[in-house]
Tab-separated table of N, CA and C in Angstrom:
chain	number	residue	atom	x	y	z
A	1	UNK	N	94.667	76.437	117.976
A	1	UNK	CA	93.843	77.277	118.920
A	1	UNK	C	94.621	78.198	119.203
A	2	UNK	N	94.614	79.765	119.635
A	2	UNK	CA	95.409	80.627	119.994
A	2	UNK	C	94.743	80.986	121.765
A	3	UNK	N	95.931	81.633	122.061
A	3	UNK	CA	96.134	81.198	123.842
A	3	UNK	C	96.791	83.016	123.870
A	4	UNK	N	95.475	83.611	124.517
A	4	UNK	CA	95.983	84.977	124.962
A	4	UNK	C	96.421	84.977	126.670
A	5	UNK	N	97.429	85.496	126.832
A	5	UNK	CA	98.488	85.621	127.750
A	5	UNK	C	98.307	86.898	128.574
A	6	UNK	N	97.814	87.449	129.421
A	6	UNK	CA	97.577	88.862	129.650
A	6	UNK	C	99.026	89.377	130.573
A	7	UNK	N	99.097	90.100	129.950
A	7	UNK	CA	100.478	90.909	130.639
A	7	UNK	C	100.519	92.095	131.589
A	8	UNK	N	101.040	92.260	132.341
A	8	UNK	CA	101.036	93.499	132.895
A	8	UNK	C	101.902	94.565	132.399
A	9	UNK	N	102.749	94.402	132.408
A	9	UNK	CA	103.733	95.143	131.717
A	9	UNK	C	102.999	96.148	130.408
A	10	UNK	N	103.835	97.388	130.431
A	10	UNK	CA	103.277	97.901	128.923
A	10	UNK	C	103.683	97.595	128.000
A	11	UNK	N	103.262	97.501	127.112
A	11	UNK	CA	103.411	97.171	125.800
A	11	UNK	C	104.261	98.046	124.908
A	12	UNK	N	105.200	97.559	124.512
A	12	UNK	CA	105.934	98.833	123.129
A	12	UNK	C	105.370	98.795	121.868
A	13	UNK	N	105.071	99.812	121.597
A	13	UNK	CA	104.829	100.369	120.083
A	13	UNK	C	105.973	100.100	119.170
A	14	UNK	N	105.546	98.852	118.294
A	14	UNK	CA	106.614	98.744	117.517
A	14	UNK	C	106.101	99.312	116.123
A	15	UNK	N	107.119	100.162	115.445
A	15	UNK	CA	107.111	100.901	113.854
A	15	UNK	C	107.479	99.817	112.946
A	16	UNK	N	106.384	99.822	112.299
A	16	UNK	CA	106.885	99.110	110.888
A	16	UNK	C	107.347	99.377	109.923
A	17	UNK	N	108.378	99.237	109.004
A	17	UNK	CA	108.714	100.010	107.884
A	17	UNK	C	107.921	100.174	106.757
A	18	UNK	N	107.982	101.140	106.004
A	18	UNK	CA	107.191	101.344	104.624
A	18	UNK	C	106.853	100.371	103.814
A	19	UNK	N	107.756	98.902	104.262
A	19	UNK	CA	107.499	97.809	103.065
A	19	UNK	C	106.992	97.007	103.683
A	20	UNK	N	106.143	96.725	104.758
A	20	UNK	CA	105.466	95.796	105.650
A	20	UNK	C	103.913	96.345	105.476
A	21	UNK	N	102.928	95.760	104.490
A	21	UNK	CA	101.898	96.015	104.429
A	21	UNK	C	101.171	95.139	105.130
A	22	UNK	N	99.812	95.617	105.754
A	22	UNK	CA	99.210	94.268	106.609
A	22	UNK	C	97.242	94.682	106.079
A	23	UNK	N	96.776	93.995	106.144
A	23	UNK	CA	94.978	93.828	106.009
A	23	UNK	C	94.546	93.966	107.242
A	24	UNK	N	94.035	94.955	107.649
A	24	UNK	CA	93.341	94.927	108.901
A	24	UNK	C	91.980	94.120	108.742
A	25	UNK	N	91.537	93.610	110.082
A	25	UNK	CA	90.454	92.712	109.861
A	25	UNK	C	89.276	93.687	110.097
A	26	UNK	N	88.055	93.103	110.028
A	26	UNK	CA	86.886	94.164	109.780
A	26	UNK	C	86.026	93.445	110.961
A	27	UNK	N	85.387	94.205	111.549
A	27	UNK	CA	84.349	93.381	112.544
A	27	UNK	C	83.264	94.108	112.627
A	28	UNK	N	82.128	94.107	112.887
A	28	UNK	CA	80.864	94.630	113.202
A	28	UNK	C	80.834	95.642	114.198
A	29	UNK	N	81.496	95.390	115.360
A	29	UNK	CA	81.492	95.733	116.621
A	29	UNK	C	82.929	96.496	116.735
A	30	UNK	N	83.940	96.416	115.880
A	30	UNK	CA	85.352	97.197	115.677
A	30	UNK	C	85.956	96.695	117.039
A	31	UNK	N	85.648	95.474	117.475
A	31	UNK	CA	86.513	94.507	118.460
A	31	UNK	C	86.153	92.847	118.507
A	32	UNK	N	87.158	92.186	118.856
A	32	UNK	CA	87.381	90.593	118.349
A	32	UNK	C	87.319	90.142	120.039
A	33	UNK	N	86.707	89.051	120.378
A	33	UNK	CA	86.687	88.207	121.548
A	33	UNK	C	87.538	87.358	121.286
A	34	UNK	N	88.691	87.349	121.866
A	34	UNK	CA	89.663	86.204	122.186
A	34	UNK	C	89.899	85.421	123.419
A	35	UNK	N	89.440	84.522	123.932
A	35	UNK	CA	89.965	84.335	125.071
A	35	UNK	C	89.277	84.974	126.233
A	36	UNK	N	88.126	85.391	126.249
A	36	UNK	CA	87.390	86.288	126.955
A	36	UNK	C	87.902	87.781	127.139
A	37	UNK	N	89.106	88.042	125.955
A	37	UNK	CA	89.775	89.509	125.947
A	37	UNK	C	88.637	90.083	124.911
A	38	UNK	N	89.069	91.551	124.879
A	38	UNK	CA	88.441	92.182	123.713
A	38	UNK	C	89.476	92.625	123.096
A	39	UNK	N	89.491	92.077	121.927
A	39	UNK	CA	90.903	92.357	121.066
A	39	UNK	C	90.533	93.457	119.849
A	40	UNK	N	91.420	94.825	119.672
A	40	UNK	CA	90.661	95.473	118.670
A	40	UNK	C	92.235	95.484	117.609
A	41	UNK	N	91.965	96.325	116.426
A	41	UNK	CA	92.628	96.226	115.628
A	41	UNK	C	93.746	95.376	115.138
A	42	UNK	N	93.153	94.077	114.850
A	42	UNK	CA	93.882	92.877	114.169
A	42	UNK	C	94.199	93.326	112.750
A	43	UNK	N	95.738	93.278	112.513
A	43	UNK	CA	95.955	93.510	111.092
A	43	UNK	C	96.948	92.085	111.020
A	44	UNK	N	96.592	91.653	109.339
A	44	UNK	CA	96.981	90.298	109.108
A	44	UNK	C	98.483	90.669	108.462
A	45	UNK	N	99.347	90.574	108.674
A	45	UNK	CA	100.634	90.617	108.048
A	45	UNK	C	101.002	89.873	106.746
A	46	UNK	N	100.707	88.521	106.963
A	46	UNK	CA	100.877	87.638	106.047
A	46	UNK	C	99.970	87.285	104.839
A	47	UNK	N	100.648	87.663	103.573
A	47	UNK	CA	100.003	88.099	102.604
A	47	UNK	C	99.041	86.392	101.787
A	48	UNK	N	99.492	85.315	102.487
A	48	UNK	CA	98.421	84.102	102.325
A	48	UNK	C	97.445	84.150	102.876
A	49	UNK	N	97.445	84.714	104.040
A	49	UNK	CA	96.311	84.822	105.096
A	49	UNK	C	95.305	85.883	104.428
A	50	UNK	N	95.909	87.178	104.205
A	50	UNK	CA	95.034	88.286	103.939
A	50	UNK	C	94.587	88.311	102.384
A	51	UNK	N	95.027	87.047	101.753
A	51	UNK	CA	94.671	87.410	100.416
A	51	UNK	C	93.106	86.808	100.190
A	52	UNK	N	92.550	85.355	100.406
A	52	UNK	CA	91.316	85.066	100.664
A	52	UNK	C	90.175	86.235	101.274
A	53	UNK	N	90.626	86.661	102.286
A	53	UNK	CA	90.104	87.960	102.875
A	53	UNK	C	89.809	88.955	101.683
A	54	UNK	N	90.988	89.566	101.549
A	54	UNK	CA	91.088	90.648	100.535
A	54	UNK	C	89.918	90.466	99.172
A	55	UNK	N	90.238	89.192	98.749
A	55	UNK	CA	89.863	88.346	97.575
A	55	UNK	C	88.225	88.806	97.590
A	56	UNK	N	87.554	88.561	98.871
A	56	UNK	CA	86.287	88.243	98.828
A	56	UNK	C	85.741	89.629	98.724
A	57	UNK	N	86.379	90.638	99.548
A	57	UNK	CA	86.048	91.687	99.866
A	57	UNK	C	85.902	92.743	98.774
A	58	UNK	N	87.108	92.505	97.936
A	58	UNK	CA	87.294	93.012	96.614
A	58	UNK	C	86.053	92.557	95.388
A	59	UNK	N	85.855	91.204	95.745
A	59	UNK	CA	84.556	90.615	94.672
A	59	UNK	C	83.513	91.340	94.916
A	60	UNK	N	82.981	91.078	96.012
A	60	UNK	CA	81.778	92.066	96.384
A	60	UNK	C	81.727	93.584	95.940
A	61	UNK	N	83.008	94.091	96.052
A	61	UNK	CA	82.536	95.265	95.529
A	61	UNK	C	83.008	95.363	94.163
A	62	UNK	N	83.457	94.843	93.764
A	62	UNK	CA	83.562	94.621	92.217
A	62	UNK	C	82.041	94.152	91.168
A	63	UNK	N	81.353	93.277	92.072
A	63	UNK	CA	80.136	92.611	91.680
A	63	UNK	C	79.050	94.122	92.016
A	64	UNK	N	78.965	94.786	92.780
A	64	UNK	CA	78.401	95.867	93.187
A	64	UNK	C	78.386	96.711	92.039
A	65	UNK	N	79.589	96.829	91.641
A	65	UNK	CA	80.242	97.970	90.651
A	65	UNK	C	79.659	97.823	89.309
A	66	UNK	N	79.998	96.569	88.897
A	66	UNK	CA	79.143	96.184	87.949
A	66	UNK	C	78.072	96.167	87.469
A	67	UNK	N	77.292	95.912	88.597
A	67	UNK	CA	75.644	96.078	88.295
A	67	UNK	C	74.953	97.796	88.406
A	68	UNK	N	75.921	98.523	89.067
A	68	UNK	CA	75.842	99.838	88.901
A	68	UNK	C	76.068	100.739	87.770
A	69	UNK	N	77.365	99.953	86.865
A	69	UNK	CA	77.542	100.421	85.596
A	69	UNK	C	76.541	99.911	84.473
A	70	UNK	N	76.171	98.740	84.746
A	70	UNK	CA	75.412	97.789	83.671
A	70	UNK	C	73.823	99.240	83.976
A	71	UNK	N	73.048	99.655	85.369
A	71	UNK	CA	72.251	100.441	85.233
A	71	UNK	C	72.888	101.734	84.633
A	72	UNK	N	73.679	101.914	84.772
A	72	UNK	CA	74.299	103.901	84.296
A	72	UNK	C	74.417	103.611	82.810
A	73	UNK	N	75.120	102.571	81.969
A	73	UNK	CA	75.402	102.446	80.882
A	73	UNK	C	73.734	102.638	80.150
A	74	UNK	N	73.018	101.745	80.789
A	74	UNK	CA	71.355	100.991	79.866
A	74	UNK	C	70.497	102.202	80.159
A	75	UNK	N	70.954	103.144	80.892
A	75	UNK	CA	69.756	104.304	81.142
A	75	UNK	C	69.768	105.096	80.028
A	76	UNK	N	68.540	105.661	79.822
A	76	UNK	CA	68.338	107.028	78.514
A	76	UNK	C	68.457	108.374	79.646
A	77	UNK	N	69.797	108.814	79.441
A	77	UNK	CA	70.033	110.001	79.862
A	77	UNK	C	70.463	110.977	78.648
A	78	UNK	N	70.141	112.154	78.456
A	78	UNK	CA	70.343	112.573	77.043
A	78	UNK	C	71.447	113.820	77.362
A	79	UNK	N	71.930	114.090	78.747
A	79	UNK	CA	72.582	114.882	79.290
A	79	UNK	C	74.188	114.337	79.300
A	80	UNK	N	74.178	113.060	79.515
A	80	UNK	CA	75.731	112.544	79.593
A	80	UNK	C	76.259	112.473	80.879
A	81	UNK	N	74.792	112.755	81.785
A	81	UNK	CA	75.526	112.534	83.441
A	81	UNK	C	76.072	111.468	84.141
A	82	UNK	N	74.820	110.412	83.085
A	82	UNK	CA	75.342	109.005	83.629
A	82	UNK	C	76.695	108.339	83.221
A	83	UNK	N	76.709	108.791	82.199
A	83	UNK	CA	78.271	108.193	81.378
A	83	UNK	C	79.357	108.877	82.162
A	84	UNK	N	79.347	110.313	82.710
A	84	UNK	CA	80.617	110.438	83.467
A	84	UNK	C	80.734	110.037	84.832
A	85	UNK	N	79.358	109.753	85.511
A	85	UNK	CA	78.955	109.103	86.720
A	85	UNK	C	80.222	107.742	86.553
A	86	UNK	N	79.523	106.712	85.584
A	86	UNK	CA	80.060	105.708	85.127
A	86	UNK	C	81.526	105.413	85.294
A	87	UNK	N	82.278	106.905	84.438
A	87	UNK	CA	83.673	106.762	84.425
A	87	UNK	C	84.332	107.170	85.844
A	88	UNK	N	83.692	108.119	86.634
A	88	UNK	CA	83.788	108.300	87.941
A	88	UNK	C	83.992	107.184	88.897
A	89	UNK	N	83.191	106.224	89.033
A	89	UNK	CA	83.557	105.044	89.776
A	89	UNK	C	84.031	104.144	89.341
A	90	UNK	N	84.688	103.897	87.841
A	90	UNK	CA	85.418	102.821	87.627
A	90	UNK	C	86.860	103.339	87.703
A	91	UNK	N	87.170	104.947	87.951
A	91	UNK	CA	88.279	105.376	88.299
A	91	UNK	C	88.400	105.095	89.847
A	92	UNK	N	87.177	105.657	90.654
A	92	UNK	CA	87.566	105.620	92.449
A	92	UNK	C	87.808	103.951	92.258
A	93	UNK	N	86.918	103.298	91.720
A	93	UNK	CA	87.395	101.436	92.033
A	93	UNK	C	88.782	101.309	92.015
A	94	UNK	N	89.147	101.503	90.915
A	94	UNK	CA	90.398	101.197	90.215
A	94	UNK	C	92.243	101.798	91.157
A	95	UNK	N	91.625	103.222	91.606
A	95	UNK	CA	92.480	103.999	92.695
A	95	UNK	C	92.118	103.475	94.181
A	96	UNK	N	91.142	102.514	94.318
A	96	UNK	CA	90.808	102.181	95.718
A	96	UNK	C	91.833	100.625	95.696
A	97	UNK	N	91.491	100.020	94.465
A	97	UNK	CA	92.418	98.688	94.525
A	97	UNK	C	93.600	98.999	94.468
A	98	UNK	N	93.921	99.953	93.833
A	98	UNK	CA	95.709	100.250	93.560
A	98	UNK	C	95.952	100.666	94.992
A	99	UNK	N	95.621	101.477	95.457
A	99	UNK	CA	95.924	101.805	97.057
A	99	UNK	C	95.831	100.828	98.484
A	100	UNK	N	94.786	100.203	98.522
A	100	UNK	CA	94.417	99.221	99.286
A	100	UNK	C	94.590	97.871	99.416
A	101	UNK	N	94.188	97.011	97.900
A	101	UNK	CA	94.061	95.770	98.048
A	101	UNK	C	95.637	95.352	97.119
A	102	UNK	N	96.076	95.894	96.769
A	102	UNK	CA	96.830	95.249	95.579
A	102	UNK	C	98.058	94.468	95.943
A	103	UNK	N	98.510	94.755	97.266
A	103	UNK	CA	99.280	93.540	98.039
A	103	UNK	C	98.792	92.727	98.162
A	104	UNK	N	97.821	92.264	97.859
A	104	UNK	CA	96.754	91.169	98.701
A	104	UNK	C	96.348	90.023	97.837
A	105	UNK	N	96.144	90.754	96.642
A	105	UNK	CA	95.268	90.485	95.446
A	105	UNK	C	96.646	89.760	94.500
A	106	UNK	N	96.684	88.531	93.966
A	106	UNK	CA	97.353	88.158	92.686
A	106	UNK	C	97.378	89.185	91.571
A	107	UNK	N	98.566	88.929	90.763
A	107	UNK	CA	98.301	89.976	89.492
A	107	UNK	C	97.314	89.738	88.752
A	108	UNK	N	97.208	88.221	88.469
A	108	UNK	CA	96.158	87.405	87.513
A	108	UNK	C	95.005	88.364	87.645
A	109	UNK	N	94.528	88.460	89.025
A	109	UNK	CA	92.783	88.867	89.044
A	109	UNK	C	92.963	90.195	88.887
A	110	UNK	N	94.100	91.008	89.268
A	110	UNK	CA	93.892	92.723	89.370
A	110	UNK	C	94.214	92.565	87.267
A	111	UNK	N	94.314	91.825	86.773
A	111	UNK	CA	94.616	92.078	85.134
A	111	UNK	C	93.280	91.784	85.044
A	112	UNK	N	92.691	90.432	85.215
A	112	UNK	CA	91.070	90.522	84.958
A	112	UNK	C	90.029	91.369	84.887
A	113	UNK	N	89.922	91.794	86.423
A	113	UNK	CA	89.376	93.155	86.660
A	113	UNK	C	89.949	94.027	85.513
A	114	UNK	N	90.998	94.656	85.517
A	114	UNK	CA	91.442	95.533	84.715
A	114	UNK	C	90.897	95.634	83.504
A	115	UNK	N	90.733	94.577	82.675
A	115	UNK	CA	90.359	94.280	81.359
A	115	UNK	C	88.918	94.633	81.535
A	116	UNK	N	88.029	93.945	81.981
A	116	UNK	CA	86.798	94.160	82.445
A	116	UNK	C	86.388	95.499	82.236
A	117	UNK	N	87.183	96.158	83.470
A	117	UNK	CA	87.085	97.741	83.632
A	117	UNK	C	87.333	98.603	82.304
A	118	UNK	N	88.266	98.152	81.557
A	118	UNK	CA	88.697	98.842	80.324
A	118	UNK	C	87.349	99.123	79.053
A	119	UNK	N	86.877	97.889	79.285
A	119	UNK	CA	85.745	97.597	78.129
A	119	UNK	C	84.935	98.511	78.685
A	120	UNK	N	84.152	98.795	79.851
A	120	UNK	CA	83.095	99.280	80.604
A	120	UNK	C	83.850	101.035	80.139
A	121	UNK	N	84.884	101.337	80.529
A	121	UNK	CA	85.427	102.658	80.120
A	121	UNK	C	85.429	102.958	79.035
A	122	UNK	N	85.740	102.087	77.830
A	122	UNK	CA	85.732	102.727	76.490
A	122	UNK	C	84.225	102.291	76.103
A	123	UNK	N	83.180	101.638	76.551
A	123	UNK	CA	81.649	101.521	76.114
A	123	UNK	C	81.416	103.108	76.772
A	124	UNK	N	81.497	103.794	78.129
A	124	UNK	CA	81.057	104.892	78.501
A	124	UNK	C	81.865	105.956	77.596
A	125	UNK	N	82.885	105.975	77.372
A	125	UNK	CA	83.607	106.870	76.701
A	125	UNK	C	82.941	107.048	75.015
A	126	UNK	N	82.606	105.786	74.496
A	126	UNK	CA	82.151	105.738	73.233
A	126	UNK	C	80.793	106.510	73.350
A	127	UNK	N	79.623	106.031	74.167
A	127	UNK	CA	78.351	106.625	74.012
A	127	UNK	C	78.724	108.176	74.693
A	128	UNK	N	79.456	108.590	75.478
A	128	UNK	CA	79.633	109.914	76.027
A	128	UNK	C	79.997	111.004	74.686
A	129	UNK	N	81.072	110.507	74.032
A	129	UNK	CA	81.354	110.909	73.161
A	129	UNK	C	80.132	111.105	71.748
A	130	UNK	N	79.602	109.896	71.554
A	130	UNK	CA	78.208	110.145	70.387
A	130	UNK	C	77.376	110.901	70.899
A	131	UNK	N	76.910	111.254	72.524
A	131	UNK	CA	75.756	111.570	72.680
A	131	UNK	C	76.563	113.206	72.707
A	132	UNK	N	77.645	113.914	72.876
A	132	UNK	CA	78.421	115.237	72.626
A	132	UNK	C	78.149	115.542	71.209
A	133	UNK	N	78.523	114.726	70.174
A	133	UNK	CA	78.219	114.804	68.851
A	133	UNK	C	76.900	115.431	68.281
A	134	UNK	N	76.148	114.355	69.041
A	134	UNK	CA	74.568	114.696	68.504
A	134	UNK	C	74.100	115.865	69.192
A	135	UNK	N	74.006	116.152	70.268
A	135	UNK	CA	74.445	117.524	70.822
A	135	UNK	C	74.538	118.996	70.058
A	136	UNK	N	76.060	118.436	69.553
A	136	UNK	CA	76.703	119.519	68.569
A	136	UNK	C	76.154	119.698	67.424
A	137	UNK	N	75.861	118.565	66.702
A	137	UNK	CA	75.081	118.665	65.314
A	137	UNK	C	73.706	119.335	65.759
A	138	UNK	N	72.877	119.322	66.935
A	138	UNK	CA	71.850	119.583	67.329
A	138	UNK	C	71.892	121.037	67.398
A	139	UNK	N	72.729	121.321	67.881
A	139	UNK	CA	72.860	123.168	68.063
A	139	UNK	C	73.613	123.452	66.854
A	140	UNK	N	74.224	122.833	65.737
A	140	UNK	CA	74.701	123.840	64.587
A	140	UNK	C	73.200	123.528	63.764
A	141	UNK	N	72.528	122.330	63.740
A	141	UNK	CA	71.190	122.712	63.077
A	141	UNK	C	70.495	123.620	63.622
A	142	UNK	N	70.583	123.905	64.456
A	142	UNK	CA	69.397	125.370	65.017
A	142	UNK	C	70.127	126.509	64.640
A	143	UNK	N	71.413	126.345	64.717
A	143	UNK	CA	71.972	127.626	64.315
A	143	UNK	C	71.691	128.034	62.804
A	144	UNK	N	71.620	127.191	61.969
A	144	UNK	CA	71.963	127.550	60.726
A	144	UNK	C	69.965	127.617	60.124
A	145	UNK	N	69.261	127.280	60.735
A	145	UNK	CA	67.981	127.209	60.637
A	145	UNK	C	67.723	128.781	61.050
A	146	UNK	N	67.860	129.573	61.564
A	146	UNK	CA	67.546	130.265	61.786
A	146	UNK	C	67.899	131.612	60.647
């Protein structure tokens, strides 16, 4: 268990070097209550403790992304906007993982997500190119018919 000892002295601000990464704990009210004291901005520095939290959060975001991608790739859009949106969401998710969570996830987890996202990206690119080719051929056919 934890014990919080209130101090009357001012706390010194500690500066961390760029090589130390911490996982910020999330809370619905932005505060935690420990021994009747309110604590804000808890940051976990241990990667062993942060891994399960980060993996759970990334897993939820990944499942939401997969569901969204399935909807986008199966929709009947003749402009190709849904395929562009799918590609944008994949890239946004990759950047978010790269910037926020890569220090807390295992390499194997990152590789598995990356492989699946590459498959979705290839499928979206393929369908987008097919749609563009069909539109281009349609424009050429209309031009020759005049």
